[in-house]
GROMACS .gro file of C-alpha atoms in nm:
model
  142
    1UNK     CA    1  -2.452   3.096   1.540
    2UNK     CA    2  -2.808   3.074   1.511
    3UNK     CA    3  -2.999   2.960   1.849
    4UNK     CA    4  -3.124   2.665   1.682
    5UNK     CA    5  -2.843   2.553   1.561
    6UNK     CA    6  -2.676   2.604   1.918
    7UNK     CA    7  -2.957   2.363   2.064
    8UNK     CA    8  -2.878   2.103   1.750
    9UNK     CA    9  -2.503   2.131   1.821
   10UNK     CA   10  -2.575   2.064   2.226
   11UNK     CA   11  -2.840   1.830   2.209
   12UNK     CA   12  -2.573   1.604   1.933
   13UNK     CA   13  -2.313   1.660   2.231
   14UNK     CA   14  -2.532   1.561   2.481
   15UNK     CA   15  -2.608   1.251   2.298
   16UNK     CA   16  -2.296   1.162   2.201
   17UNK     CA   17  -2.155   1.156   2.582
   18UNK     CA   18  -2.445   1.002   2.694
   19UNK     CA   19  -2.564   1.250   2.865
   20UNK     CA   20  -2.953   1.215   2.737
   21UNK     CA   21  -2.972   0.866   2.899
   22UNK     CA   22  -2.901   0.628   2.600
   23UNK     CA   23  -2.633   0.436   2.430
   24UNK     CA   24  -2.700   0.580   2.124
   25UNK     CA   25  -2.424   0.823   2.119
   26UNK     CA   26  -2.168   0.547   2.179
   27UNK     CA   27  -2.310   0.269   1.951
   28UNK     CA   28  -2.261   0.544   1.679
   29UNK     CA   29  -1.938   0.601   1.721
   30UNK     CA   30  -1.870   0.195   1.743
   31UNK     CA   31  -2.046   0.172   1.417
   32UNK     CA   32  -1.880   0.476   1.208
   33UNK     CA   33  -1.497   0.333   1.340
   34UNK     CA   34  -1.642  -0.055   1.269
   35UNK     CA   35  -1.754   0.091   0.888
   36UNK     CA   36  -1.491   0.275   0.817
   37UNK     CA   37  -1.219   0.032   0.948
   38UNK     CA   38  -1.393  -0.195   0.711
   39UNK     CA   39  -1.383   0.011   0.430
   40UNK     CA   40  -1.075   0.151   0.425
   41UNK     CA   41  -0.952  -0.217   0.407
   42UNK     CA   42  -1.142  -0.346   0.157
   43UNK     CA   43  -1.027  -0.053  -0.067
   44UNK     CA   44  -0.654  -0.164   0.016
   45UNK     CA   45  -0.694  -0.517  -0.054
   46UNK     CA   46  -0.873  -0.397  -0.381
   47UNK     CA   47  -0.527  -0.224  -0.502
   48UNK     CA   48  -0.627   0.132  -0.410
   49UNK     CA   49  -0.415   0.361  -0.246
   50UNK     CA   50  -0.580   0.594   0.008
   51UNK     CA   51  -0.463   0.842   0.217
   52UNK     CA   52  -0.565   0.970   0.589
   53UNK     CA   53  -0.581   0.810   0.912
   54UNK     CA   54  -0.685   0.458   0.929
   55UNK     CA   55  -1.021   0.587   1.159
   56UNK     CA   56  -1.111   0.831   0.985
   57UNK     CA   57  -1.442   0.852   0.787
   58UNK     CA   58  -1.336   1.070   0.535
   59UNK     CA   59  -1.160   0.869   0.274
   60UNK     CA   60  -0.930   1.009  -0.033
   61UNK     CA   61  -0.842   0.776  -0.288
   62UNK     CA   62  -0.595   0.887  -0.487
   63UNK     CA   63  -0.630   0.906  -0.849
   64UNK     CA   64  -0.359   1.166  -0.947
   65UNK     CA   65  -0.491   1.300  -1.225
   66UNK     CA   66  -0.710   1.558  -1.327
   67UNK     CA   67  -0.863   1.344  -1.643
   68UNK     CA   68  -0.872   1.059  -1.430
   69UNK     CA   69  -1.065   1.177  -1.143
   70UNK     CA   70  -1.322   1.318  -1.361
   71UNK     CA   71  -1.324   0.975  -1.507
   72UNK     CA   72  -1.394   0.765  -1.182
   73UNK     CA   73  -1.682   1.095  -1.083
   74UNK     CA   74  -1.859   0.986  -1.391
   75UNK     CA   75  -1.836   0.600  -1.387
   76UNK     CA   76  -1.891   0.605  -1.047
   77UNK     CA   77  -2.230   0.793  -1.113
   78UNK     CA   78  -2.337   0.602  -1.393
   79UNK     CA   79  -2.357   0.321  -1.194
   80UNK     CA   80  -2.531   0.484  -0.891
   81UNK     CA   81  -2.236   0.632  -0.661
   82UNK     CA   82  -2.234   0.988  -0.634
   83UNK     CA   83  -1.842   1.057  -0.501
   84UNK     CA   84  -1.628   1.387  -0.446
   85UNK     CA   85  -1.383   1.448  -0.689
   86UNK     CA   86  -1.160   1.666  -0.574
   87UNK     CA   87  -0.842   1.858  -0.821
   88UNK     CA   88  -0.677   2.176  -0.893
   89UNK     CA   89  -0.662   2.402  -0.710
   90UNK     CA   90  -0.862   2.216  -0.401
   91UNK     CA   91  -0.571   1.952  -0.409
   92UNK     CA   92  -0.205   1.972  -0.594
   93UNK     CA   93  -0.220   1.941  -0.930
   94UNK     CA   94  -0.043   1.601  -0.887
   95UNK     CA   95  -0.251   1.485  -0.639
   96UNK     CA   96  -0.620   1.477  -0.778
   97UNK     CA   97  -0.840   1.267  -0.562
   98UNK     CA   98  -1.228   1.097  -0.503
   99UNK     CA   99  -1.288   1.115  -0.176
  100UNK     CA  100  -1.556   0.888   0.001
  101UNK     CA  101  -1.753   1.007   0.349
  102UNK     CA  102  -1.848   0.692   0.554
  103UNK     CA  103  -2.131   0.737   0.801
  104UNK     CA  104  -2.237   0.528   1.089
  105UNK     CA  105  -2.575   0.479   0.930
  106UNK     CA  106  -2.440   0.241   0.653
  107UNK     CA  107  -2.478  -0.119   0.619
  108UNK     CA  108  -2.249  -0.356   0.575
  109UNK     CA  109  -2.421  -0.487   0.265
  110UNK     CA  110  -2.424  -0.098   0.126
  111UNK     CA  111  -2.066  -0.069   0.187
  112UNK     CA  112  -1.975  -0.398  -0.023
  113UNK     CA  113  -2.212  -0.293  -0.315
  114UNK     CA  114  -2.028   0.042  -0.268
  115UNK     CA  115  -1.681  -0.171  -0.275
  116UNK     CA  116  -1.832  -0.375  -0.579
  117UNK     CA  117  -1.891  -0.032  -0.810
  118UNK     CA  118  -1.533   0.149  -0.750
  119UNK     CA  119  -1.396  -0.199  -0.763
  120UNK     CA  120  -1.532  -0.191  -1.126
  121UNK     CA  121  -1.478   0.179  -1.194
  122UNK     CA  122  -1.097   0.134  -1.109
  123UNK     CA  123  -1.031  -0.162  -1.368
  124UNK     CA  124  -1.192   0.094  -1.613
  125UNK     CA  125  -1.045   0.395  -1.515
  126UNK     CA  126  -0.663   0.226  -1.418
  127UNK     CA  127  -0.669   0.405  -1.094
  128UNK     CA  128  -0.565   0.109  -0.884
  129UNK     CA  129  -0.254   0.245  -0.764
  130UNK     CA  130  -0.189   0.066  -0.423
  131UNK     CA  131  -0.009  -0.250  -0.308
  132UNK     CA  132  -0.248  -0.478  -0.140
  133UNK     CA  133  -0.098  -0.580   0.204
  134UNK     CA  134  -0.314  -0.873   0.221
  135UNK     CA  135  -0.234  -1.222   0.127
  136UNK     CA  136  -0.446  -1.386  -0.121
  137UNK     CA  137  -0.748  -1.511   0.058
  138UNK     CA  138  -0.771  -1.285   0.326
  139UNK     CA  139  -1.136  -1.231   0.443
  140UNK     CA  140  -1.168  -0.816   0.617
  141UNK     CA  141  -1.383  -0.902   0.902
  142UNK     CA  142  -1.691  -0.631   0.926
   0.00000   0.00000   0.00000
């Protein structure tokens, strides 16, 4: 590796185990679990079916097909979300999938408007898949 990017990897260490004397390491890491907790969630009480840990801030949807995933890539963008679609031969061809990467930097209120868009762009595209394990009503606290 480059020295540079040595002293970027460190100094992100550093911070993230306190080590430079602030919280800021720590209240990002409460944030990106808080966020993607969150979103993950909503997504399931939506009727989506995602796979991956339940902390993790990488987030595959599953759409399943090919034609379908480059479907919910452009609605999604027409509307303002760039996403990852990701197919053959990067996934099974069975298993085609958008996948979302939740940072600790979003908002709350960017998240829902996020939520609001693929909420839309899976009644158009039919991509809502999941069982939600919520009962009617249910508010996902942030």
């Amino acid at each position: 590796m480059a020295p540079p990017v040595i002293g970027q990897v460190s100094a992100s260490l550093r911070m993230l185990q306190g080590h430079d004397g602030t919280k800021i390491g720590k209240e990002k890491i409460t944030h990106l679990l808080r966020n993607t907790r969150y979103f993950r969630k909503r997504l399931l009480q939506l009727g989506f079916l995602i796979y991956g840990h339940e902390d993790s801030p990488v987030v595959p949807l599953m759409v399943f097909y090919i034609s379908r995933v480059v479907c919910f890539g452009r609605e999604a963008l027409k509307r303002g979300i760039g996403v990852v679609s990701v197919g053959y031969p990067a996934a099974p061809l069975t298993k085609a999938r958008t996948r979302f990467c939740i940072s600790a930097d979003h908002t709350k209120e960017q998240l829902d408007q996020a939520l609001e868009i693929i909420d839309e762009v899976g009644d158009v595209t039919g991509t809502k898949y999941g069982k939600n394990p919520y009962k009617p009503g249910t508010i996902i606290e942030y």
